[in-house]
Amino acid sequence: MALIRLDKVSVAFGDKQLLDHIDFQLDKGERVALVGINGAGKSTLLKVLARHQPTDDGDIWQDGGARVAELSQMLPAADERRVRDVVASGCAETVDLLNRYEALAMSQSDTDMAELERLQHKIEMVDGWHLEQKILQVLERLELDGDQLMSALSGGWRRRAALGAALVQSPDILLLDEPTNHLDIETIEWLEKQIMEFRGGVLFISHDRSLVERLATRIVELDRGKLTSFPGNYSAYLTQKEKMLEEEERHNALFDKRLAEEEKWIRQGIKARRTRNEGRVRALKDLRVERSQRRDKQGKATFQVEQADRSGKIVIEVEGVNHGYHGETVLRDLTLSVQRGDRIGLIGPNGVGKSTLLKVLLGQLKPDQGEVKLGTSLNVAYFDQLRGKLDPEKTIIDNISEGRESITINGKSRHIISYLSDFLFSPERARTPVKALSGGECNRVMLAKLFSQPSNLLVLDEPTNDLDIETLELLEEILLEYKGTLLLVSHDRAFLDNVVTSTLVFEGNGKIQEYVGGYEDWLRQRSQVSSAANKSPTKPAVVAEPVKAAPAKKKLSYKLQRELDLLPGQLETLEAEIEQLHAETGAADFYNGDHEHVAATLAALQTKESQLEKLMERWVELEAMQ
């Protein structure tokens, strides 16, 4: 059953057409994910459906009895309001009617009595007499304390209060704009459960691929003003999208070839112009118009990391570290060795101490007990989740260039404008003050600043917030090619799975346990997991020590098994190359040869021996997991 429908709706801001005569329908029971690059107009589409954004053209139809509720990507303020009042604010008009009725209830005048009758009728129309009961039911369902102040809540709990304000309206249509932003994994899983249980129609914007994969019954993509529907989950969308892009490229190539042939024909000599077909000339004009109206797909970001010289093999050594605040232990008996090339993810609820752990590991914070040793030749690049290193009053160029006209990336000089174009900033946009940017653009500026610095230890504290899916996937590729060491804090489960080689999990009472693999690998390794809906997002999950299964019963994830299967061949190739280099360097006249060739050969031998050592260690590690 259709709840809401858009017919040929258009919205433009200046010369930028965000919605170009789009059609859309949301049915009861659907959970539709709206995807697209940052700036495509996704939030504008949600505002159109909520009647906050006027349209330039087209019609909006809504089932007469259908109610619409929204969940903004912005968290409610941490102010002095009670949680109950925040939830009740979802029915602000009903609350106002009840307050006016109560104020007049003591009056005895005929005028006031007439007004009371009108108010009573309006309250009955919106089922206002049962509002208090609805509020209590929502508070109980979301496990919220109605008397608690918003200022005392973490971001996860404030997100629950905002969801309560939406659900108390008993909506038929739920519009969610980036609902998982700044939430930890446990709260995200709790939110998934709430949305799964909702019986109306849901349209949600999210760059969390795991959330989209689990929730969506259909994907709609907003691309260059057009809306395209893809049935099925996110995986099915990727397959269909790839085929569609291939077909679009083939069509454009044929079109451009025909246009080039027609342009060549009309530029022929006098004889040809005398005999040319006027219908063909008109057709050429139409082709030119069509080509001018084609909206080419925006390019992907193409950034790369400026890499420093290699660090020592041991990057960070931690022995018996304890640390706490105000009598509460954050780190307990932590012993850890971080080696060159490790890609380590940190998993834990908000406020549990992930940023504290990073500061201890980097030597920025001295622990209460224990010892932290930093390795040699370290060049650290640190992505600050609070964007504290950006000056909001300065332009993007000034924040990145620091007075330079060009920067050097891996030995190649790049003009600052050219470098910023890799991060999808046009020359005009690059001159925009940072304070005028969106959240996603600010993160891209932070990445541009970070990746322009030489590093061999990259520390990323929640880098994925507000990034669109295409940029996320490119960032994954860049990090996988990074030769240094990576420490990553992220609540994006797919991002963790695709990037890290191990995880440090906060398991309660300051205990931190290391697991091989990403998020899904951690889930398989831990012995038990409690339901996310029954846990506070401000308290860490208490998980028992991992149980070592018998080798015959252990099963690696597909990614790890694939890595293990490829290792023997890689080892064999490396050993053969090393043997050949040993034979060359062992020759009697080797050191009499060209100096540069000798140095390069010895360096190659050292590099390959180091690679062999690392692959052997990884092979032993993976074999032990089976």
XYZ file of C-alpha atoms in Angstrom:
626
model
C 0.000 0.000 0.000
C 1.433 3.362 -1.047
C 2.029 5.793 1.819
C 3.592 8.681 -0.102
C 4.440 9.364 -3.753
C 6.387 11.941 -5.749
C 5.451 12.601 -9.386
C 7.905 14.488 -11.646
C 9.294 16.524 -8.737
C 12.079 19.037 -9.408
C 14.215 21.140 -7.052
C 17.111 23.357 -8.100
C 19.390 25.704 -6.176
C 20.700 28.263 -8.624
C 21.949 26.405 -11.687
C 22.385 23.112 -9.785
C 19.518 20.700 -10.417
C 19.324 18.426 -7.362
C 16.034 16.710 -8.233
C 15.243 16.513 -11.942
C 11.612 15.423 -12.471
C 11.964 12.394 -10.207
C 9.324 9.779 -9.378
C 9.296 7.942 -6.048
C 6.877 5.840 -4.022
C 7.196 4.441 -0.491
C 4.965 1.511 0.462
C 4.014 0.204 3.882
C 6.574 -2.310 5.166
C 9.383 -1.055 2.918
C 12.790 -0.055 4.287
C 14.341 1.962 1.468
C 17.966 3.102 1.593
C 18.740 6.349 -0.234
C 22.348 6.436 -1.453
C 24.457 8.865 -3.469
C 27.585 10.995 -3.207
C 27.764 13.935 -0.793
C 25.962 16.936 -2.236
C 23.743 14.880 -4.556
C 20.574 16.140 -2.816
C 19.636 13.233 -0.530
C 18.783 15.415 2.468
C 16.843 17.731 0.149
C 14.710 14.784 -0.969
C 13.915 13.938 2.658
C 12.951 17.577 3.275
C 10.631 17.469 0.260
C 8.892 14.374 1.643
C 8.566 16.053 5.055
C 7.140 19.204 3.364
C 10.010 21.384 4.633
C 11.381 22.053 1.140
C 9.180 23.593 -1.568
C 9.434 22.098 -5.038
C 9.922 23.872 -8.356
C 7.725 21.426 -10.213
C 5.808 18.173 -9.757
C 3.270 16.787 -7.297
C 3.419 15.157 -3.858
C 0.694 12.716 -2.849
C 0.330 11.382 0.684
C -2.154 8.940 2.145
C -4.612 11.103 4.066
C -4.101 9.235 7.335
C -0.351 8.720 7.046
C 1.823 10.492 9.617
C 5.466 11.404 8.890
C 8.216 11.499 11.547
C 11.863 12.450 11.101
C 15.160 11.608 12.762
C 17.773 14.252 11.940
C 21.467 13.448 11.607
C 22.103 16.144 14.238
C 22.049 14.929 17.837
C 19.722 16.721 20.291
C 21.499 19.279 22.454
C 23.045 18.131 25.731
C 21.018 20.739 27.643
C 18.963 20.801 30.838
C 15.768 19.369 29.342
C 14.371 16.163 30.784
C 14.379 13.126 28.516
C 10.596 12.891 28.899
C 10.180 16.438 27.548
C 12.419 15.661 24.546
C 10.307 12.613 23.712
C 7.109 14.616 24.181
C 8.424 17.305 21.806
C 7.662 14.909 18.956
C 3.996 15.760 19.588
C 4.537 19.457 20.232
C 1.171 20.502 18.767
C -0.691 17.989 20.928
C 1.249 19.116 24.022
C 0.302 22.715 23.221
C -3.385 21.773 22.928
C -3.280 19.956 26.266
C -1.519 22.881 27.967
C -4.083 25.372 26.638
C -6.945 23.109 27.705
C -5.494 22.788 31.228
C -5.016 26.567 31.511
C -8.664 27.207 30.624
C -10.061 24.304 32.624
C -10.460 26.440 35.784
C -12.341 29.224 33.959
C -16.107 29.545 34.269
C -16.829 32.134 31.542
C -19.005 31.250 28.555
C -16.244 32.328 26.166
C -13.710 30.077 27.855
C -16.177 27.175 27.903
C -16.697 27.498 24.150
C -12.941 27.521 23.619
C -12.646 24.463 25.874
C -15.115 22.584 23.680
C -13.113 23.462 20.563
C -9.860 22.380 22.229
C -11.440 19.167 23.444
C -12.559 18.320 19.906
C -9.063 18.973 18.506
C -7.460 16.837 21.239
C -9.807 13.970 20.484
C -8.988 14.256 16.773
C -5.271 13.634 17.472
C -5.872 11.091 20.266
C -4.268 13.579 22.653
C -5.832 12.163 25.815
C -3.579 9.115 25.485
C -0.369 11.096 24.925
C 1.021 10.460 28.412
C 0.446 6.744 27.970
C 2.249 6.832 24.588
C 5.203 8.676 26.121
C 5.533 6.107 28.915
C 5.341 3.248 26.408
C 8.101 4.781 24.244
C 10.310 5.471 27.278
C 9.921 1.853 28.374
C 10.536 0.461 24.883
C 13.733 2.491 24.444
C 14.848 1.909 28.050
C 14.966 5.642 28.733
C 14.781 7.332 32.131
C 12.303 10.152 31.587
C 13.579 12.187 34.554
C 17.209 12.170 33.446
C 18.677 15.370 32.005
C 19.978 15.428 28.444
C 23.226 16.993 29.691
C 23.961 13.768 31.584
C 23.615 11.502 28.526
C 26.129 10.233 26.009
C 25.565 10.705 22.286
C 24.053 7.215 22.009
C 21.424 7.879 24.641
C 20.588 11.288 23.178
C 20.057 9.501 19.844
C 17.582 7.206 21.639
C 15.704 10.226 22.987
C 15.510 11.697 19.471
C 14.166 8.395 18.146
C 11.625 8.440 20.967
C 10.430 11.870 19.803
C 9.822 10.352 16.361
C 8.148 7.127 17.544
C 5.796 8.830 20.025
C 3.999 10.284 17.022
C 2.956 6.740 15.997
C 4.165 7.502 12.468
C 3.412 5.558 9.325
C 6.471 7.011 7.563
C 9.896 7.287 9.188
C 12.549 9.488 7.547
C 16.074 8.917 8.885
C 19.026 11.120 7.877
C 22.361 9.466 8.773
C 20.961 7.914 11.975
C 24.239 6.156 12.907
C 26.510 9.214 12.821
C 28.758 9.322 15.912
C 27.165 6.204 17.422
C 29.191 3.272 18.696
C 28.696 -0.239 17.327
C 26.444 -1.470 20.148
C 24.069 1.470 19.743
C 24.058 1.026 15.951
C 23.039 -2.629 16.377
C 20.335 -1.571 18.858
C 19.056 1.006 16.343
C 18.983 -1.645 13.603
C 16.701 -3.755 15.796
C 14.323 -0.839 16.420
C 14.060 -0.059 12.698
C 13.551 -3.736 11.835
C 10.582 -3.834 14.238
C 8.962 -0.697 12.751
C 5.873 -1.673 10.734
C 5.451 1.421 8.605
C 7.545 2.648 5.678
C 11.149 3.734 6.238
C 13.339 5.868 4.006
C 16.853 6.280 5.367
C 20.104 7.888 4.274
C 23.226 6.106 5.440
C 26.824 5.582 4.365
C 27.084 2.646 6.787
C 27.243 -0.257 4.332
C 26.624 -2.867 7.036
C 23.461 -1.049 8.129
C 22.244 -0.744 4.530
C 22.996 -4.419 3.854
C 21.041 -5.558 6.929
C 18.044 -3.208 6.726
C 17.278 -2.260 3.151
C 14.561 -4.042 1.214
C 15.306 -1.747 -1.717
C 18.022 0.758 -2.710
C 17.297 4.042 -4.475
C 20.225 6.043 -5.799
C 20.202 9.782 -6.403
C 22.753 10.509 -9.121
C 22.975 13.712 -11.170
C 19.394 14.675 -10.363
C 17.889 11.310 -11.335
C 16.478 8.689 -8.978
C 16.981 5.017 -9.841
C 15.497 2.101 -7.905
C 17.381 -1.163 -7.360
C 15.442 -4.083 -5.818
C 17.212 -6.171 -3.197
C 19.988 -5.480 -0.715
C 23.221 -3.519 -1.010
C 25.189 -6.382 -2.552
C 22.594 -6.754 -5.300
C 22.676 -2.980 -5.858
C 26.448 -3.015 -6.427
C 26.108 -5.710 -9.097
C 23.240 -3.943 -10.870
C 24.925 -0.543 -10.620
C 28.103 -1.830 -12.250
C 26.140 -3.214 -15.193
C 24.188 0.034 -15.535
C 27.372 2.143 -15.596
C 28.911 -0.125 -18.233
C 25.803 0.302 -20.373
C 25.864 4.086 -19.842
C 29.517 4.277 -20.921
C 28.789 2.169 -24.018
C 25.818 4.363 -24.936
C 27.815 7.586 -24.424
C 30.703 6.253 -26.508
C 28.351 5.438 -29.408
C 26.645 8.808 -29.050
C 29.957 10.714 -29.050
C 31.146 8.770 -32.100
C 27.996 9.657 -34.018
C 28.237 13.304 -32.960
C 31.888 13.460 -34.100
C 30.944 11.981 -37.490
C 28.153 14.528 -37.956
C 30.427 17.415 -36.932
C 32.998 16.204 -39.496
C 30.325 15.987 -42.196
C 29.019 19.509 -41.694
C 32.548 20.916 -41.894
C 33.147 19.435 -45.367
C 33.816 21.602 -48.405
C 31.504 23.813 -50.481
C 30.145 20.923 -52.553
C 29.068 19.028 -49.497
C 27.443 22.101 -47.951
C 25.428 22.681 -51.171
C 24.024 19.191 -51.094
C 23.673 18.655 -47.384
C 20.353 17.433 -46.046
C 18.612 20.121 -43.991
C 16.953 17.412 -41.866
C 20.417 16.060 -41.067
C 21.526 19.562 -40.040
C 18.562 19.843 -37.666
C 19.380 16.393 -36.271
C 22.949 17.521 -35.619
C 21.683 20.544 -33.710
C 19.533 18.231 -31.607
C 22.584 16.033 -30.910
C 24.531 19.075 -29.764
C 21.737 20.079 -27.397
C 21.491 16.541 -26.011
C 25.246 16.387 -25.422
C 25.243 19.759 -23.670
C 22.489 18.526 -21.341
C 24.254 15.289 -20.471
C 25.240 15.361 -16.810
C 28.499 13.468 -16.514
C 29.040 11.432 -13.385
C 31.160 13.247 -10.811
C 34.644 11.794 -10.593
C 35.863 9.855 -7.584
C 38.407 11.164 -5.144
C 41.915 9.974 -6.080
C 44.047 10.838 -3.056
C 47.178 9.015 -1.928
C 49.280 9.062 1.241
C 52.662 10.774 1.495
C 54.821 7.987 2.918
C 57.914 8.514 5.077
C 60.930 6.216 5.409
C 60.314 2.918 7.166
C 60.084 2.856 10.932
C 61.822 0.260 13.082
C 60.300 -3.225 13.239
C 58.875 -2.593 16.730
C 56.648 0.492 16.569
C 55.164 0.540 20.095
C 55.901 -1.688 23.087
C 53.479 -1.609 26.045
C 54.168 -3.448 29.302
C 51.791 -3.684 32.296
C 50.015 -0.370 31.713
C 47.240 0.794 34.058
C 45.435 4.111 33.776
C 42.226 5.683 35.061
C 40.266 8.835 35.803
C 38.425 9.805 38.993
C 38.811 6.358 40.496
C 37.551 4.516 37.378
C 39.990 2.218 35.576
C 40.222 2.807 31.822
C 43.227 0.589 31.017
C 44.075 -2.452 33.138
C 47.227 -4.611 32.884
C 47.714 -3.810 29.192
C 50.645 -5.525 27.508
C 50.915 -5.063 23.762
C 53.423 -5.053 20.916
C 52.670 -3.068 17.741
C 54.917 -4.030 14.831
C 55.641 -2.316 11.536
C 52.853 -2.944 9.016
C 50.181 -3.793 11.604
C 46.701 -2.377 10.899
C 44.907 -2.384 14.252
C 41.277 -1.420 14.855
C 39.968 -0.233 18.244
C 36.452 -1.414 19.169
C 34.437 -0.246 22.153
C 31.475 1.910 23.219
C 31.684 5.694 23.188
C 33.396 7.017 26.282
C 35.130 3.750 27.142
C 38.625 5.125 26.574
C 39.652 4.523 22.951
C 41.057 8.041 22.519
C 42.826 7.702 25.896
C 44.447 4.482 24.697
C 45.671 6.233 21.532
C 47.232 9.025 23.586
C 48.977 6.490 25.831
C 50.267 4.533 22.824
C 51.626 7.700 21.204
C 53.332 8.884 24.378
C 51.039 11.922 24.678
C 49.673 10.695 28.029
C 51.774 9.126 30.779
C 50.008 6.082 32.301
C 49.520 5.699 36.041
C 51.537 2.473 35.963
C 53.543 0.531 33.418
C 55.824 1.436 30.560
C 55.326 2.531 26.943
C 58.278 2.476 24.536
C 58.075 4.081 21.097
C 60.101 2.613 18.245
C 62.697 4.344 16.141
C 62.277 6.641 13.125
C 58.561 7.252 13.729
C 56.654 9.870 11.691
C 53.114 10.110 13.072
C 50.105 11.548 11.211
C 47.027 11.871 13.478
C 43.446 12.347 12.215
C 41.619 14.296 14.922
C 37.945 13.321 15.199
C 37.151 16.825 16.518
C 38.832 18.476 13.520
C 40.786 20.643 15.960
C 43.599 21.148 13.492
C 41.434 23.065 11.011
C 41.045 26.848 11.245
C 37.350 27.499 10.430
C 38.041 31.095 9.371
C 40.653 30.141 6.771
C 39.956 28.730 3.316
C 40.596 25.102 2.384
C 43.720 26.181 0.471
C 45.153 28.100 3.423
C 44.492 25.190 5.802
C 46.329 22.721 3.565
C 49.079 24.776 1.921
C 50.347 26.669 4.999
C 51.681 29.337 2.650
C 52.988 26.986 -0.045
C 51.835 27.039 -3.656
C 52.744 23.383 -4.144
C 53.261 20.292 -2.024
C 55.318 17.159 -2.587
C 53.587 13.772 -2.515
C 55.872 10.736 -2.737
C 58.564 12.687 -4.541
C 56.282 14.491 -7.001
C 55.486 18.197 -6.740
C 51.778 19.072 -7.016
C 50.131 22.492 -7.220
C 47.790 22.918 -4.262
C 44.744 23.374 -6.538
C 45.594 20.184 -8.421
C 46.131 18.309 -5.156
C 42.766 19.424 -3.749
C 41.004 18.360 -6.956
C 41.954 14.782 -5.978
C 39.654 15.298 -2.989
C 36.805 16.563 -5.216
C 37.296 20.275 -4.463
C 36.905 22.567 -7.465
C 39.141 25.682 -7.623
C 36.169 27.814 -6.496
C 35.276 25.472 -3.629
C 38.919 25.285 -2.529
C 38.741 29.020 -1.759
C 35.757 28.526 0.585
C 36.213 29.055 4.367
C 36.136 25.786 6.303
C 33.243 27.061 8.467
C 30.982 26.975 5.371
C 31.656 23.302 4.566
C 29.491 20.254 5.172
C 30.583 17.509 7.561
C 31.726 15.289 4.704
C 33.714 18.111 3.111
C 35.417 18.874 6.442
C 36.497 15.259 6.698
C 37.899 15.386 3.175
C 39.871 18.527 4.105
C 41.229 16.712 7.165
C 42.282 13.775 4.993
C 43.921 16.142 2.480
C 45.884 17.789 5.303
C 46.775 14.461 6.888
C 47.892 12.716 3.709
C 50.144 15.633 2.679
C 52.346 14.890 5.714
C 55.040 12.197 5.474
C 54.160 9.358 7.847
C 54.908 5.763 8.704
C 52.416 5.608 11.605
C 48.896 6.686 10.660
C 46.383 7.264 13.479
C 42.764 7.668 12.356
C 40.180 8.504 15.021
C 36.721 8.031 13.428
C 37.679 9.144 9.888
C 34.551 7.723 8.226
C 31.905 10.064 9.673
C 30.013 11.930 6.922
C 32.018 10.373 4.055
C 29.981 8.989 1.156
C 30.321 5.333 0.204
C 32.541 5.923 -2.833
C 35.031 7.945 -0.787
C 34.939 5.304 1.957
C 35.798 2.578 -0.515
C 38.668 4.613 -1.959
C 39.992 5.334 1.541
C 39.953 1.581 2.178
C 42.038 0.970 -0.961
C 44.564 3.649 0.040
C 44.963 2.248 3.554
C 45.456 -1.275 2.237
C 48.302 0.017 0.051
C 49.851 2.007 2.929
C 53.253 0.546 3.830
C 53.372 1.937 7.360
C 51.477 1.088 10.538
C 47.821 1.981 11.134
C 45.835 2.559 14.336
C 42.134 2.998 13.558
C 39.097 3.924 15.651
C 35.868 3.386 13.732
C 32.285 2.286 14.329
C 31.909 1.362 10.644
C 31.839 -2.441 10.740
C 32.419 -2.944 7.015
C 35.338 -0.494 7.107
C 36.968 -2.412 9.971
C 36.456 -5.736 8.183
C 38.026 -4.448 4.989
C 41.035 -2.645 6.480
C 42.388 -4.008 9.764
C 44.447 -7.141 10.432
C 43.609 -7.253 14.154
C 41.374 -5.557 16.710
C 41.781 -4.314 20.272
C 38.418 -4.759 22.013
C 37.424 -3.017 25.253
C 35.733 -5.798 27.236
C 34.876 -4.008 30.471
C 36.613 -2.888 33.669
C 39.621 -1.647 31.710
C 40.309 -5.048 30.148
C 41.469 -4.944 26.526
C 41.727 -8.124 24.441
C 43.427 -8.463 21.055
C 41.789 -10.530 18.285
C 43.064 -11.447 14.824
C 41.019 -10.090 11.903
C 38.262 -7.489 11.674
C 34.863 -6.973 13.287
C 33.197 -10.127 11.949
C 36.289 -12.150 12.876
C 35.999 -10.809 16.440
C 32.343 -11.856 16.602
C 33.312 -15.385 15.588
C 36.143 -15.585 18.094
C 34.480 -14.342 21.259
C 32.654 -16.958 23.266
C 29.440 -15.059 23.856
C 27.799 -11.797 22.949
C 24.986 -10.042 24.768
C 22.136 -8.435 22.913
C 22.961 -4.845 21.970
C 19.412 -3.828 22.935
C 20.048 -4.827 26.549
C 23.291 -2.893 26.968
C 23.968 0.729 27.765
C 25.868 2.553 25.031
C 27.841 4.283 27.790
C 28.991 1.039 29.405
C 31.429 -1.415 27.810
C 30.324 -4.904 26.993
C 31.703 -7.550 29.332
C 32.816 -10.491 27.220
C 34.435 -13.695 28.394
C 37.949 -14.635 27.288
C 38.031 -16.198 23.801
C 37.883 -19.987 23.816
C 40.459 -21.765 21.671
C 38.595 -24.236 19.519
C 40.096 -27.480 18.279
C 41.914 -27.009 14.956
C 39.494 -29.251 13.071
C 36.505 -27.213 14.216
C 37.919 -23.706 13.636
C 36.931 -21.960 10.433
C 38.574 -18.831 9.089
C 36.597 -16.049 7.490
C 36.625 -16.034 3.690
C 39.059 -13.107 3.627
C 41.533 -14.760 6.020
C 41.237 -18.179 4.338
C 41.917 -16.558 0.963
C 44.980 -14.830 2.431
C 46.237 -18.146 3.856
C 45.704 -19.963 0.544
C 47.819 -17.395 -1.331
C 50.694 -17.342 1.157
C 52.541 -20.553 0.041
C 52.822 -19.300 -3.526
C 53.962 -15.867 -2.364
C 56.574 -17.438 -0.076
C 57.843 -19.683 -2.850
C 58.215 -16.736 -5.242
C 60.020 -14.621 -2.644
C 62.398 -17.443 -1.712
C 63.312 -17.949 -5.382
C 63.955 -14.222 -5.839
C 66.087 -14.109 -2.673
C 68.077 -17.147 -3.794
C 68.765 -15.442 -7.130
C 69.870 -12.238 -5.382
C 72.140 -14.213 -3.028
C 73.763 -15.851 -6.040
C 74.290 -12.452 -7.649
C 75.723 -10.775 -4.543
C 77.916 -13.797 -3.837
C 79.715 -13.571 -7.170
C 83.431 -12.720 -6.911
C 83.185 -9.611 -9.083
C 79.857 -8.303 -7.726
C 81.333 -5.476 -5.646
C 83.579 -4.398 -8.540
C 80.554 -3.413 -10.567
C 78.653 -0.103 -10.823
C 78.189 1.396 -7.349
C 74.528 2.332 -7.872
C 73.698 -1.173 -9.123
C 75.424 -2.739 -6.108
C 73.519 -0.493 -3.681
C 70.173 -1.134 -5.395
C 70.723 -4.916 -5.419
C 71.630 -5.023 -1.723
C 68.615 -2.854 -0.869
C 66.361 -5.174 -2.893
C 67.761 -8.182 -1.057
C 67.147 -6.573 2.332
C 63.584 -5.616 1.368
C 62.707 -9.098 0.111
C 64.191 -10.776 3.189
C 62.105 -8.459 5.366
C 59.001 -9.302 3.313
C 59.756 -13.018 3.649
C 60.087 -12.710 7.423
C 56.777 -10.877 7.657
C 54.962 -13.391 5.425
C 56.341 -16.288 7.472
C 55.072 -14.670 10.683
C 51.670 -14.104 9.100
C 51.526 -17.736 7.875
C 52.248 -19.058 11.375
C 49.628 -16.685 12.801
C 46.911 -17.797 10.368
C 47.770 -21.492 10.737
C 47.396 -21.150 14.511
C 43.866 -19.787 14.056
C 42.615 -22.934 12.319
